[in-house]
PDB file of C-alpha atoms in Angstrom:
ATOM      1  CA  ASP A   1      51.697 104.622  75.592  1.00 82.00           C
ATOM      2  CA  MET A   2      48.223 105.232  73.858  1.00 91.00           C
ATOM      3  CA  PRO A   3      46.148 102.245  73.246  1.00 94.00           C
ATOM      4  CA  LYS A   4      45.745 103.223  69.718  1.00 95.00           C
ATOM      5  CA  GLN A   5      48.121 104.917  67.212  1.00 94.00           C
ATOM      6  CA  ASN A   6      47.879 108.487  65.574  1.00 95.00           C
ATOM      7  CA  VAL A   7      47.628 110.773  68.544  1.00 96.00           C
ATOM      8  CA  GLU A   8      45.844 113.508  66.358  1.00 94.00           C
ATOM      9  CA  GLY A   9      43.668 116.062  68.732  1.00 96.00           C
ATOM     10  CA  MET A  10      43.897 116.978  72.231  1.00 97.00           C
ATOM     11  CA  LEU A  11      41.696 119.207  74.471  1.00 98.00           C
ATOM     12  CA  PHE A  12      42.717 120.066  78.426  1.00 97.00           C
ATOM     13  CA  LYS A  13      39.761 120.104  80.513  1.00 96.00           C
ATOM     14  CA  ASP A  14      39.007 120.152  84.140  1.00 93.00           C
ATOM     15  CA  ASN A  15      42.519 118.883  85.320  1.00 94.00           C
ATOM     16  CA  ALA A  16      42.393 116.013  82.502  1.00 96.00           C
ATOM     17  CA  VAL A  17      43.344 115.270  78.802  1.00 98.00           C
ATOM     18  CA  TYR A  18      41.158 114.294  76.366  1.00 98.00           C
ATOM     19  CA  ILE A  19      42.336 112.758  73.273  1.00 98.00           C
ATOM     20  CA  ALA A  20      41.342 111.389  69.958  1.00 98.00           C
ATOM     21  CA  CYS A  21      43.592 108.980  68.332  1.00 98.00           C
ATOM     22  CA  TRP A  22      43.298 108.931  64.514  1.00 97.00           C
ATOM     23  CA  ASP A  23      43.527 104.788  64.021  1.00 97.00           C
ATOM     24  CA  THR A  24      40.694 103.722  61.875  1.00 96.00           C
ATOM     25  CA  SER A  25      40.244 100.684  64.410  1.00 97.00           C
ATOM     26  CA  CYS A  26      39.746 103.454  67.694  1.00 98.00           C
ATOM     27  CA  TYR A  27      35.913 104.212  68.244  1.00 98.00           C
ATOM     28  CA  SER A  28      37.020 105.930  71.656  1.00 98.00           C
ATOM     29  CA  ILE A  29      38.794 109.132  73.161  1.00 98.00           C
ATOM     30  CA  TYR A  30      40.737 108.928  75.830  1.00 98.00           C
ATOM     31  CA  ILE A  31      41.341 110.739  79.125  1.00 97.00           C
ATOM     32  CA  LEU A  32      44.738 110.793  80.851  1.00 97.00           C
ATOM     33  CA  ASP A  33      46.320 112.335  84.015  1.00 96.00           C
ATOM     34  CA  PRO A  34      48.336 115.077  82.955  1.00 95.00           C
ATOM     35  CA  LEU A  35      50.520 114.767  86.386  1.00 94.00           C
ATOM     36  CA  SER A  36      50.796 111.483  86.261  1.00 94.00           C
ATOM     37  CA  ASN A  37      50.572 110.702  82.476  1.00 92.00           C
ATOM     38  CA  ALA A  38      48.412 107.624  83.259  1.00 95.00           C
ATOM     39  CA  LEU A  39      45.380 106.659  81.005  1.00 96.00           C
ATOM     40  CA  LYS A  40      42.221 107.115  83.948  1.00 94.00           C
ATOM     41  CA  ASP A  41      39.216 106.376  81.463  1.00 96.00           C
ATOM     42  CA  SER A  42      38.223 106.457  77.695  1.00 97.00           C
ATOM     43  CA  ILE A  43      34.790 107.320  76.515  1.00 98.00           C
ATOM     44  CA  TYR A  44      33.053 105.501  73.469  1.00 98.00           C
ATOM     45  CA  ILE A  45      31.992 107.499  70.715  1.00 98.00           C
ATOM     46  CA  ASN A  46      30.998 104.815  68.361  1.00 97.00           C
ATOM     47  CA  ALA A  47      32.516 106.172  65.562  1.00 97.00           C
ATOM     48  CA  ALA A  48      36.092 105.243  63.775  1.00 97.00           C
ATOM     49  CA  ALA A  49      38.956 107.354  63.574  1.00 97.00           C
ATOM     50  CA  PRO A  50      38.443 110.478  66.012  1.00 98.00           C
ATOM     51  CA  GLN A  51      40.876 113.228  65.132  1.00 97.00           C
ATOM     52  CA  SER A  52      39.613 116.395  66.643  1.00 97.00           C
ATOM     53  CA  ILE A  53      38.041 117.572  70.032  1.00 98.00           C
ATOM     54  CA  LEU A  54      36.464 120.392  70.961  1.00 98.00           C
ATOM     55  CA  GLU A  55      34.034 122.378  73.783  1.00 98.00           C
ATOM     56  CA  ASP A  56      31.133 124.058  73.497  1.00 98.00           C
ATOM     57  CA  LYS A  57      29.186 126.455  75.524  1.00 98.00           C
ATOM     58  CA  TYR A  58      27.327 123.950  77.171  1.00 98.00           C
ATOM     59  CA  HIS A  59      30.786 122.189  78.564  1.00 97.00           C
ATOM     60  CA  ARG A  60      30.054 119.261  76.003  1.00 98.00           C
ATOM     61  CA  LEU A  61      32.691 117.833  73.794  1.00 98.00           C
ATOM     62  CA  TRP A  62      32.292 117.619  70.133  1.00 98.00           C
ATOM     63  CA  VAL A  63      34.656 114.716  68.546  1.00 98.00           C
ATOM     64  CA  PHE A  64      35.269 114.936  64.682  1.00 97.00           C
ATOM     65  CA  SER A  65      36.071 111.347  63.408  1.00 97.00           C
ATOM     66  CA  GLY A  66      36.519 109.405  59.997  1.00 95.00           C
ATOM     67  CA  ASN A  67      38.814 108.796  57.077  1.00 93.00           C
ATOM     68  CA  PRO A  68      37.822 108.750  53.932  1.00 86.00           C
ATOM     69  CA  TYR A  69      40.822 107.063  52.818  1.00 87.00           C
ATOM     70  CA  LYS A  70      40.318 104.122  54.127  1.00 90.00           C
ATOM     71  CA  SER A  71      36.007 104.195  53.734  1.00 88.00           C
ATOM     72  CA  LYS A  72      35.479 105.685  57.300  1.00 92.00           C
ATOM     73  CA  VAL A  73      32.470 107.495  57.282  1.00 92.00           C
ATOM     74  CA  ASN A  74      32.693 111.156  58.921  1.00 94.00           C
ATOM     75  CA  LYS A  75      30.964 111.367  61.980  1.00 96.00           C
ATOM     76  CA  ILE A  76      30.404 114.254  64.654  1.00 97.00           C
ATOM     77  CA  THR A  77      29.601 113.499  68.206  1.00 98.00           C
ATOM     78  CA  ILE A  78      28.212 115.284  70.891  1.00 98.00           C
ATOM     79  CA  VAL A  79      29.673 113.694  73.998  1.00 98.00           C
ATOM     80  CA  ASP A  80      28.185 114.484  77.933  1.00 97.00           C
ATOM     81  CA  ILE A  81      31.658 115.059  79.861  1.00 95.00           C
ATOM     82  CA  ASN A  82      29.870 114.099  83.357  1.00 94.00           C
ATOM     83  CA  SER A  83      27.975 110.641  82.163  1.00 96.00           C
ATOM     84  CA  LYS A  84      29.980 109.873  79.296  1.00 96.00           C
ATOM     85  CA  THR A  85      27.737 109.156  76.916  1.00 97.00           C
ATOM     86  CA  ILE A  86      26.641 110.450  73.671  1.00 98.00           C
ATOM     87  CA  ILE A  87      24.151 113.150  73.926  1.00 98.00           C
ATOM     88  CA  LYS A  88      23.726 113.547  69.894  1.00 97.00           C
ATOM     89  CA  GLN A  89      25.360 112.138  66.669  1.00 98.00           C
ATOM     90  CA  PHE A  90      25.733 113.244  63.163  1.00 97.00           C
ATOM     91  CA  THR A  91      26.338 111.014  59.990  1.00 94.00           C
ATOM     92  CA  LEU A  92      27.893 112.749  57.013  1.00 88.00           C
ATOM     93  CA  ASP A  93      29.807 110.649  54.609  1.00 73.00           C
ATOM     94  CA  ALA A  94      33.206 108.765  53.797  1.00 68.00           C
ATOM     95  CA  VAL A  95      34.025 110.811  50.431  1.00 79.00           C
ATOM     96  CA  SER A  96      35.047 114.119  51.854  1.00 85.00           C
ATOM     97  CA  GLU A  97      37.283 114.912  54.245  1.00 88.00           C
ATOM     98  CA  LEU A  98      36.573 116.962  57.595  1.00 91.00           C
ATOM     99  CA  ILE A  99      39.378 118.789  58.650  1.00 95.00           C
ATOM    100  CA  LYS A 100      40.302 122.204  60.362  1.00 96.00           C
ATOM    101  CA  PRO A 101      36.900 122.251  63.267  1.00 97.00           C
ATOM    102  CA  GLN A 102      36.612 125.613  65.359  1.00 97.00           C
ATOM    103  CA  MET A 103      34.454 126.911  67.740  1.00 97.00           C
ATOM    104  CA  ASN A 104      33.818 130.879  67.709  1.00 97.00           C
ATOM    105  CA  GLU A 105      34.381 133.139  70.730  1.00 95.00           C
ATOM    106  CA  ALA A 106      31.320 132.401  72.013  1.00 96.00           C
ATOM    107  CA  LYS A 107      31.471 128.478  71.609  1.00 97.00           C
ATOM    108  CA  ASP A 108      27.757 128.137  70.080  1.00 98.00           C
ATOM    109  CA  SER A 109      28.628 127.879  66.368  1.00 98.00           C
ATOM    110  CA  LEU A 110      30.699 125.499  64.462  1.00 97.00           C
ATOM    111  CA  PHE A 111      33.333 125.990  62.083  1.00 98.00           C
ATOM    112  CA  TYR A 112      34.859 123.408  59.823  1.00 97.00           C
ATOM    113  CA  LEU A 113      35.768 122.540  56.375  1.00 96.00           C
ATOM    114  CA  ARG A 114      34.701 119.715  54.104  1.00 94.00           C
ATOM    115  CA  VAL A 115      37.587 118.910  51.247  1.00 92.00           C
ATOM    116  CA  ASN A 116      36.486 116.905  48.112  1.00 85.00           C
ATOM    117  CA  TYR A 117      39.130 115.810  46.169  1.00 75.00           C
ATOM    118  CA  LEU A 118      36.725 114.485  43.222  1.00 74.00           C
ATOM    119  CA  ALA A 119      37.559 118.389  41.681  1.00 65.00           C
ATOM    120  CA  ASN A 120      33.578 118.853  42.446  1.00 68.00           C
ATOM    121  CA  THR A 121      31.886 121.457  44.630  1.00 71.00           C
ATOM    122  CA  SER A 122      29.813 119.078  46.484  1.00 76.00           C
ATOM    123  CA  ASP A 123      30.402 119.017  50.294  1.00 87.00           C
ATOM    124  CA  ASN A 124      33.867 121.321  49.429  1.00 93.00           C
ATOM    125  CA  GLY A 125      34.018 124.316  51.438  1.00 95.00           C
ATOM    126  CA  LEU A 126      33.182 125.974  54.666  1.00 97.00           C
ATOM    127  CA  PHE A 127      30.309 125.072  56.380  1.00 97.00           C
ATOM    128  CA  VAL A 128      28.988 126.568  59.737  1.00 98.00           C
ATOM    129  CA  MET A 129      26.381 125.150  62.317  1.00 97.00           C
ATOM    130  CA  GLY A 130      25.003 126.154  65.788  1.00 98.00           C
ATOM    131  CA  VAL A 131      25.547 124.324  68.850  1.00 98.00           C
ATOM    132  CA  ASP A 132      21.887 123.795  68.837  1.00 98.00           C
ATOM    133  CA  ASP A 133      20.959 122.863  65.986  1.00 97.00           C
ATOM    134  CA  ASP A 134      19.381 119.499  65.084  1.00 95.00           C
ATOM    135  CA  LYS A 135      21.029 118.686  61.757  1.00 95.00           C
ATOM    136  CA  ILE A 136      24.395 119.459  60.092  1.00 93.00           C
ATOM    137  CA  PRO A 137      24.317 122.154  57.291  1.00 94.00           C
ATOM    138  CA  SER A 138      23.637 121.096  53.535  1.00 90.00           C
ATOM    139  CA  THR A 139      25.125 123.656  51.903  1.00 93.00           C
ATOM    140  CA  ALA A 140      28.482 125.926  52.681  1.00 95.00           C
ATOM    141  CA  LEU A 141      28.706 129.079  54.203  1.00 97.00           C
ATOM    142  CA  VAL A 142      31.250 129.476  51.474  1.00 97.00           C
ATOM    143  CA  PRO A 143      31.317 127.009  48.663  1.00 95.00           C
ATOM    144  CA  CYS A 144      34.717 126.185  46.921  1.00 93.00           C
ATOM    145  CA  ALA A 145      34.912 126.351  43.072  1.00 90.00           C
ATOM    146  CA  SER A 146      36.107 122.951  40.799  1.00 86.00           C
ATOM    147  CA  TYR A 147      39.264 122.007  41.458  1.00 85.00           C
ATOM    148  CA  GLN A 148      39.472 124.312  44.240  1.00 91.00           C
ATOM    149  CA  TYR A 149      39.746 123.459  48.497  1.00 92.00           C
ATOM    150  CA  PHE A 150      40.230 125.011  51.500  1.00 95.00           C
ATOM    151  CA  TRP A 151      43.030 123.617  53.906  1.00 96.00           C
ATOM    152  CA  ALA A 152      43.299 126.573  56.541  1.00 98.00           C
ATOM    153  CA  LEU A 153      40.513 128.145  58.982  1.00 98.00           C
ATOM    154  CA  GLY A 154      40.988 130.800  61.179  1.00 98.00           C
ATOM    155  CA  LEU A 155      38.195 133.085  62.641  1.00 98.00           C
ATOM    156  CA  ASP A 156      39.618 136.546  64.199  1.00 97.00           C
ATOM    157  CA  PRO A 157      38.219 137.328  67.399  1.00 94.00           C
ATOM    158  CA  ASN A 158      38.709 140.912  67.105  1.00 92.00           C
ATOM    159  CA  SER A 159      37.096 141.264  63.928  1.00 94.00           C
ATOM    160  CA  ASN A 160      34.919 138.675  63.543  1.00 92.00           C
ATOM    161  CA  GLN A 161      36.457 137.775  60.100  1.00 97.00           C
ATOM    162  CA  ILE A 162      36.489 134.527  58.604  1.00 98.00           C
ATOM    163  CA  TYR A 163      40.115 133.475  56.991  1.00 98.00           C
ATOM    164  CA  LEU A 164      40.504 130.932  54.517  1.00 98.00           C
ATOM    165  CA  GLY A 165      43.530 129.554  52.916  1.00 98.00           C
ATOM    166  CA  ASP A 166      43.675 127.639  49.529  1.00 97.00           C
ATOM    167  CA  PRO A 167      46.993 125.574  49.344  1.00 96.00           C
ATOM    168  CA  LYS A 168      46.793 125.671  45.249  1.00 94.00           C
ATOM    169  CA  GLY A 169      47.561 121.999  45.238  1.00 91.00           C
ATOM    170  CA  PHE A 170      50.913 122.929  47.377  1.00 94.00           C
ATOM    171  CA  THR A 171      52.850 123.330  44.412  1.00 94.00           C
ATOM    172  CA  GLN A 172      52.434 127.519  43.922  1.00 96.00           C
ATOM    173  CA  LYS A 173      51.872 130.412  46.431  1.00 97.00           C
ATOM    174  CA  SER A 174      48.641 130.204  48.623  1.00 97.00           C
ATOM    175  CA  GLN A 175      45.428 132.244  48.504  1.00 97.00           C
ATOM    176  CA  VAL A 176      44.035 133.504  51.553  1.00 98.00           C
ATOM    177  CA  TYR A 177      40.323 134.641  51.086  1.00 98.00           C
ATOM    178  CA  ILE A 178      38.780 137.019  54.158  1.00 98.00           C
ATOM    179  CA  TYR A 179      35.007 137.208  54.381  1.00 98.00           C
ATOM    180  CA  ASN A 180      32.585 138.503  56.893  1.00 97.00           C
ATOM    181  CA  LYS A 181      30.837 136.286  59.085  1.00 94.00           C
ATOM    182  CA  LYS A 182      27.711 136.189  56.529  1.00 96.00           C
ATOM    183  CA  GLY A 183      30.362 134.961  53.714  1.00 97.00           C
ATOM    184  CA  ILE A 184      30.846 137.710  51.956  1.00 97.00           C
ATOM    185  CA  LEU A 185      34.258 138.231  50.272  1.00 98.00           C
ATOM    186  CA  GLN A 186      36.288 141.023  51.857  1.00 98.00           C
ATOM    187  CA  LYS A 187      39.472 140.775  51.167  1.00 97.00           C
ATOM    188  CA  GLN A 188      41.980 137.887  49.265  1.00 97.00           C
ATOM    189  CA  LEU A 189      45.984 137.932  49.259  1.00 96.00           C
ATOM    190  CA  LEU A 190      48.605 135.773  48.446  1.00 97.00           C
ATOM    191  CA  VAL A 191      51.126 134.067  50.615  1.00 97.00           C
ATOM    192  CA  ASN A 192      53.770 131.428  50.801  1.00 96.00           C
ATOM    193  CA  ILE A 193      53.540 127.924  49.757  1.00 96.00           C
ATOM    194  CA  GLY A 194      51.364 125.313  52.106  1.00 95.00           C
ATOM    195  CA  ILE A 195      49.048 127.375  53.658  1.00 96.00           C
ATOM    196  CA  SER A 196      47.538 125.289  57.069  1.00 95.00           C
ATOM    197  CA  ALA A 197      46.481 127.402  59.853  1.00 96.00           C
ATOM    198  CA  PHE A 198      45.619 130.968  61.047  1.00 97.00           C
ATOM    199  CA  ILE A 199      46.894 132.401  64.192  1.00 95.00           C
ATOM    200  CA  PHE A 200      45.366 135.726  65.633  1.00 94.00           C
ATOM    201  CA  GLU A 201      46.937 137.745  68.961  1.00 84.00           C
TER     202      GLU A 201
END
């Protein structure tokens, strides 16, 4: 059993599994030995409700945390895996939901979605930042329109195109938008209800 509830994100690295528990009382990520299934360590990240873990080109961990429904501020924490200490931490807000983070193929750029359910365009859309940046982006590369939000993000490693999915409230067919790396729309199409992810071969 995990010390906290709601295992949401995992990363396998160097014969260990790093685990994020999306629990508002959780302020750490956990390190599991996959051979014995035993917890062997944890890393305190000073951020509530961790949900996703990624690795950048420097082999640092990027941990995404927060829960806007329970007024837990969104944070992005960069962790040194050897010293198990925080290198840098970015604080966003407790209004928009931060979801679906991904690194590009080179692991030097971070892409993530922010979802604002207040029917406006503030902090709502696709955001991109470099792993060496000292602050989070203030504007979206691809902003959402009013009463719109994205729920799926995909980075095509073959074409370097960005795929975004609008679920249309999960009540009708989803809309897929395909952008180039500069955020210019290339194509759009309709798919089935409830789009949530993309897979590329």
